Each structure stands twice: as structure tokens, then as C-alpha cells.
mmCIF file of C-alpha atoms in Angstrom:
data_model
loop_
_atom_site.group_PDB
_atom_site.id
_atom_site.type_symbol
_atom_site.label_atom_id
_atom_site.label_comp_id
_atom_site.label_asym_id
_atom_site.label_seq_id
_atom_site.Cartn_x
_atom_site.Cartn_y
_atom_site.Cartn_z
ATOM 1 C CA MET A 1 -0.065 -0.113 -0.209
ATOM 2 C CA ALA A 2 1.473 3.502 -1.023
ATOM 3 C CA GLY A 3 1.695 6.248 1.451
ATOM 4 C CA ARG A 4 3.813 7.129 4.413
ATOM 5 C CA HIS A 5 3.140 5.592 8.030
ATOM 6 C CA VAL A 6 2.038 8.337 10.054
ATOM 7 C CA GLY A 7 0.862 6.240 13.373
ATOM 8 C CA GLY A 8 -0.833 3.302 14.510
ATOM 9 C CA VAL A 9 -2.623 1.489 17.359
ATOM 10 C CA TYR A 10 -2.012 -2.277 18.439
ATOM 11 C CA GLY A 11 -5.100 -4.194 18.576
ATOM 12 C CA LYS A 12 -4.375 -6.857 21.300
ATOM 13 C CA PRO A 13 -5.368 -4.681 24.149
ATOM 14 C CA TRP A 14 -8.717 -4.116 22.754
ATOM 15 C CA SER A 15 -9.417 -8.029 22.237
ATOM 16 C CA ARG A 16 -8.499 -8.734 25.964
ATOM 17 C CA MET A 17 -10.809 -6.253 27.360
ATOM 18 C CA VAL A 18 -13.261 -8.451 29.124
ATOM 19 C CA GLY A 19 -9.954 -10.506 30.863
ATOM 20 C CA ARG A 20 -10.029 -13.024 28.203
ATOM 21 C CA PRO A 21 -9.144 -12.661 24.448
ATOM 22 C CA ILE A 22 -12.001 -12.098 21.962
ATOM 23 C CA LYS A 23 -11.976 -12.688 18.319
ATOM 24 C CA LEU A 24 -11.182 -9.405 16.111
ATOM 25 C CA THR A 25 -12.889 -10.228 13.031
ATOM 26 C CA PRO A 26 -11.840 -8.798 9.819
ATOM 27 C CA ALA A 27 -15.020 -6.708 9.961
ATOM 28 C CA VAL A 28 -14.358 -5.545 13.217
ATOM 29 C CA MET A 29 -10.729 -4.468 12.137
ATOM 30 C CA ALA A 30 -11.923 -2.651 9.607
ATOM 31 C CA ARG A 31 -14.544 -0.693 11.880
ATOM 32 C CA LEU A 32 -11.700 0.223 14.196
ATOM 33 C CA GLY A 33 -9.571 1.159 11.342
ATOM 34 C CA GLN A 34 -11.993 3.514 9.835
ATOM 35 C CA VAL A 35 -12.916 4.991 13.407
ATOM 36 C CA LEU A 36 -9.005 6.023 13.702
ATOM 37 C CA VAL A 37 -8.592 7.443 10.412
ATOM 38 C CA ASP A 38 -11.818 9.590 10.771
ATOM 39 C CA ALA A 39 -10.477 10.760 14.193
ATOM 40 C CA VAL A 40 -7.144 11.862 12.516
ATOM 41 C CA VAL A 41 -9.231 13.770 9.783
ATOM 42 C CA VAL A 42 -11.690 15.322 12.112
ATOM 43 C CA GLU A 43 -8.315 16.734 14.256
ATOM 44 C CA ALA A 44 -6.605 17.780 11.040
ATOM 45 C CA LYS A 45 -10.003 19.866 10.002
ATOM 46 C CA LYS A 46 -9.751 21.661 13.306
ATOM 47 C CA ASP A 47 -6.169 22.523 12.778
ATOM 48 C CA PHE A 48 -7.044 23.837 9.312
ATOM 49 C CA ALA A 49 -9.859 25.923 10.545
ATOM 50 C CA LYS A 50 -7.501 27.478 13.365
ATOM 51 C CA GLN A 51 -4.650 28.423 10.936
ATOM 52 C CA GLY A 52 -5.984 31.418 8.941
ATOM 53 C CA LYS A 53 -4.135 32.527 6.202
ATOM 54 C CA SER A 54 -0.712 33.973 6.716
ATOM 55 C CA PRO A 55 1.501 34.680 3.778
ATOM 56 C CA LYS A 56 4.487 35.405 5.833
ATOM 57 C CA GLY A 57 4.476 32.517 8.100
ATOM 58 C CA PRO A 58 5.603 29.016 7.621
ATOM 59 C CA GLU A 59 3.153 26.830 5.509
ATOM 60 C CA GLY A 60 -0.041 25.293 7.113
ATOM 61 C CA LEU A 61 -2.253 22.415 6.319
ATOM 62 C CA PRO A 62 -3.074 22.569 2.609
ATOM 63 C CA ASP A 63 -6.678 23.755 1.487
ATOM 64 C CA SER A 64 -7.481 20.849 -0.267
ATOM 65 C CA GLN A 65 -10.028 17.995 0.269
ATOM 66 C CA THR A 66 -7.559 15.701 -1.455
ATOM 67 C CA PHE A 67 -5.305 16.237 1.657
ATOM 68 C CA PHE A 68 -8.061 15.038 4.084
ATOM 69 C CA GLU A 69 -9.116 12.136 1.815
ATOM 70 C CA SER A 70 -5.043 11.305 1.755
ATOM 71 C CA PHE A 71 -5.285 9.313 5.040
ATOM 72 C CA HIS A 72 -6.170 5.555 5.128
ATOM 73 C CA TYR A 73 -5.406 2.583 7.250
ATOM 74 C CA ARG A 74 -4.425 -0.874 6.940
ATOM 75 C CA VAL A 75 -4.353 -3.939 9.429
ATOM 76 C CA VAL A 76 -0.913 -5.806 9.738
ATOM 77 C CA GLY A 77 -1.095 -8.986 11.225
ATOM 78 C CA GLN A 78 -4.066 -9.906 13.152
ATOM 79 C CA SER A 79 -4.631 -7.034 15.203
ATOM 80 C CA THR A 80 -2.410 -3.949 14.688
ATOM 81 C CA ILE A 81 -3.841 -1.019 12.559
ATOM 82 C CA GLU A 82 -1.464 1.326 11.208
ATOM 83 C CA VAL A 83 -2.602 5.070 9.704
ATOM 84 C CA TYR A 84 -1.042 6.103 6.401
ATOM 85 C CA SER A 85 -1.121 9.032 4.207
ATOM 86 C CA ASP A 86 -0.294 9.410 0.449
ATOM 87 C CA TRP A 87 0.029 13.142 0.647
ATOM 88 C CA PRO A 88 3.459 14.159 -0.575
ATOM 89 C CA TYR A 89 4.624 16.318 2.186
ATOM 90 C CA ILE A 90 2.927 14.614 5.182
ATOM 91 C CA GLN A 91 6.430 14.292 7.186
ATOM 92 C CA GLN A 92 6.998 18.102 6.768
ATOM 93 C CA VAL A 93 3.350 18.632 7.878
ATOM 94 C CA ILE A 94 3.378 16.651 10.691
ATOM 95 C CA GLU A 95 7.258 17.304 11.945
ATOM 96 C CA GLY A 96 7.492 20.646 10.669
ATOM 97 C CA ARG A 97 10.217 22.213 8.751
ATOM 98 C CA ASP A 98 12.335 25.466 8.861
ATOM 99 C CA PRO A 99 12.743 27.906 5.959
ATOM 100 C CA TYR A 100 14.850 26.501 3.140
ATOM 101 C CA PRO A 101 16.281 27.863 -0.007
ATOM 102 C CA MET A 102 14.656 26.326 -3.220
ATOM 103 C CA THR A 103 17.626 26.040 -5.206
ATOM 104 C CA TRP A 104 15.937 23.706 -7.867
ATOM 105 C CA LEU A 105 13.958 26.773 -9.088
ATOM 106 C CA THR A 106 16.912 28.771 -10.559
ATOM 107 C CA ARG A 107 17.643 29.366 -14.091
ATOM 108 C CA ALA A 108 21.119 27.724 -13.442
ATOM 109 C CA SER A 109 19.176 24.546 -12.827
ATOM 110 C CA GLY A 110 17.035 24.803 -16.057
ATOM 111 C CA VAL A 111 13.889 26.671 -14.595
ATOM 112 C CA THR A 112 13.183 30.018 -16.631
ATOM 113 C CA VAL A 113 9.582 30.617 -15.515
ATOM 114 C CA VAL A 114 7.504 29.556 -12.600
ATOM 115 C CA PRO A 115 3.573 29.681 -12.614
ATOM 116 C CA ILE A 116 2.015 30.497 -9.301
ATOM 117 C CA LEU A 117 -1.651 29.609 -8.980
ATOM 118 C CA LYS A 118 -3.364 32.153 -6.679
ATOM 119 C CA ASP A 119 -6.671 31.676 -4.732
ATOM 120 C CA GLY A 120 -9.337 32.823 -7.295
ATOM 121 C CA GLY A 121 -7.663 30.261 -9.834
ATOM 122 C CA GLU A 122 -5.442 33.243 -11.488
ATOM 123 C CA VAL A 123 -2.197 32.206 -12.604
ATOM 124 C CA LEU A 124 1.008 34.391 -12.304
ATOM 125 C CA PHE A 125 4.182 33.639 -14.058
ATOM 126 C CA ARG A 126 7.341 34.730 -12.181
ATOM 127 C CA ALA A 127 10.593 34.397 -13.676
ATOM 128 C CA ALA A 128 13.261 32.182 -11.856
ATOM 129 C CA PRO A 129 16.256 33.611 -9.819
ATOM 130 C CA LEU A 130 19.358 33.506 -11.985
ATOM 131 C CA SER A 131 21.735 31.614 -9.428
ATOM 132 C CA LYS A 132 21.327 29.343 -6.574
ATOM 133 C CA GLY A 133 22.722 31.917 -4.254
ATOM 134 C CA GLU A 134 19.566 34.247 -5.212
ATOM 135 C CA ALA A 135 17.057 31.279 -4.829
ATOM 136 C CA TRP A 136 13.630 31.912 -3.435
ATOM 137 C CA VAL A 137 13.365 30.669 0.299
ATOM 138 C CA HIS A 138 10.314 28.627 1.047
ATOM 139 C CA PRO A 139 8.821 29.656 4.352
ATOM 140 C CA GLY A 140 8.992 26.217 5.919
ATOM 141 C CA PHE A 141 6.011 24.243 7.480
ATOM 142 C CA ALA A 142 4.594 24.598 10.626
ATOM 143 C CA ARG A 143 4.510 21.450 13.132
ATOM 144 C CA HIS A 144 0.928 19.904 13.408
ATOM 145 C CA THR A 145 -0.059 17.617 16.166
ATOM 146 C CA PHE A 146 -3.458 16.414 14.481
ATOM 147 C CA VAL A 147 -2.364 13.020 13.895
ATOM 148 C CA GLN A 148 -1.205 12.353 17.867
ATOM 149 C CA ARG A 149 -4.591 14.030 18.992
ATOM 150 C CA GLY A 150 -6.595 12.072 16.449
ATOM 151 C CA LEU A 151 -4.857 8.625 17.472
ATOM 152 C CA GLN A 152 -5.793 9.445 21.065
ATOM 153 C CA LYS A 153 -9.369 10.509 20.224
ATOM 154 C CA GLY A 154 -9.648 7.225 18.053
ATOM 155 C CA ARG A 155 -8.552 5.031 20.825
ATOM 156 C CA VAL A 156 -11.383 6.139 22.873
ATOM 157 C CA LYS A 157 -13.841 5.446 20.215
ATOM 158 C CA MET A 158 -11.929 2.018 19.556
ATOM 159 C CA ALA A 159 -12.554 1.237 23.209
ATOM 160 C CA GLN A 160 -16.373 1.714 22.782
ATOM 161 C CA ILE A 161 -16.590 -0.625 19.690
ATOM 162 C CA ALA A 162 -14.440 -3.091 21.242
ATOM 163 C CA THR A 163 -16.634 -3.102 24.307
ATOM 164 C CA GLU A 164 -19.540 -3.809 22.107
ATOM 165 C CA GLU A 165 -17.911 -6.543 20.236
ATOM 166 C CA ALA A 166 -16.890 -8.129 23.604
ATOM 167 C CA VAL A 167 -20.486 -8.034 24.984
ATOM 168 C CA ARG A 168 -21.768 -9.509 21.689
ATOM 169 C CA THR A 169 -19.001 -12.193 21.742
ATOM 170 C CA LEU A 170 -20.011 -12.992 25.434
ATOM 171 C CA ALA A 171 -23.466 -13.260 24.560
ATOM 172 C CA GLY A 172 -22.805 -15.489 21.812
ATOM 173 C CA GLY A 173 -20.146 -17.806 23.655
ATOM 174 C CA ASP A 174 -17.508 -17.132 21.154
ATOM 175 C CA ILE A 175 -15.032 -16.496 23.970
ATOM 176 C CA LEU A 176 -11.496 -18.060 22.605
ATOM 177 C CA ARG A 177 -9.855 -20.598 24.849
#
């Protein structure tokens, strides 16, 4: 599966909530995984709503539905759920990054004109700097903690689902021995 691992939750503790292991079916694991992804996306949307638009500060979260849809999960082994994102700059978004020169956007590197898309859909064309010493400086990326918060809040919801499943399992007599 493509994407970069951004977090995860071990499933064994959920299967032992009643003192003895219960069976976590693929359907239950899928439900737990989706709850975890949904919690991360909710926290990302909260961060996005708070950030505002500041052209002088570091880059925040992207204004793109594609970013929020870039999160997905996979089940590893029998009970571990890992959250992934296929957003190209997800590491910079969650770890942050200081400003840095964009040395690849220079005429010396073979780039003469750079198209810049503005909010209203207008495209500006800017001439690239001549040399690497004159390169534009990217403002960097602000560090975001929405993944950690989402995982914490997702675990609470996962506990509710695991409890429901434990009750259902006990009622059906499916306790693993």
C-alpha cells in the first residue's frame, strides 16, 4: 500500500478488554481502522480551521479536500492498525520544517519561469532567480499535532467498539480458549 506511515494502534489490548481474548474479525478491524482514520481527519480539519492564511509565516495545512482524503489505514498481522497518508509532504506537515532555499527553482538549474496559482484560480508567471545563491526561500512548514490527537481520540472510540464486540462475543459464547 502506498503512502507514509504516520501512526498506529496495537489491537491486542482491545481484544482482552473482558479479561480473556475475544476474536477481532476482519469486519471489526475494518471498523476500528476507519474510526481511527476519521478521528485523525477531524483533528486535521480543526487545525486547518484555526490556522488562517498568513503569507509571511510557515506553510500550514493544505486547502485541499484531497489532503483530508489522503489518510487511510491497513491492518498488519491480526490486530495492529496503521494509519497512512499518501500526501507528498505529510512528514513536513507533522514534523515541521524550517525555511529553506529552493535551489532547484533557478535558471542555473534549467527553470526559467515558475507558474504560481493564486486563490481565485489566477495564474501568475514569475521569472526564476538566476543562481542558487539568489534562490527563493520557502517559508517552511508549521508543525502540526493533529495525528497524535486523532490517534488519542480514536482510541477512546475504539474502546467503545471493542466493548460492544466483547458483549456481543460473550452473549454468543465465542470466547477464545
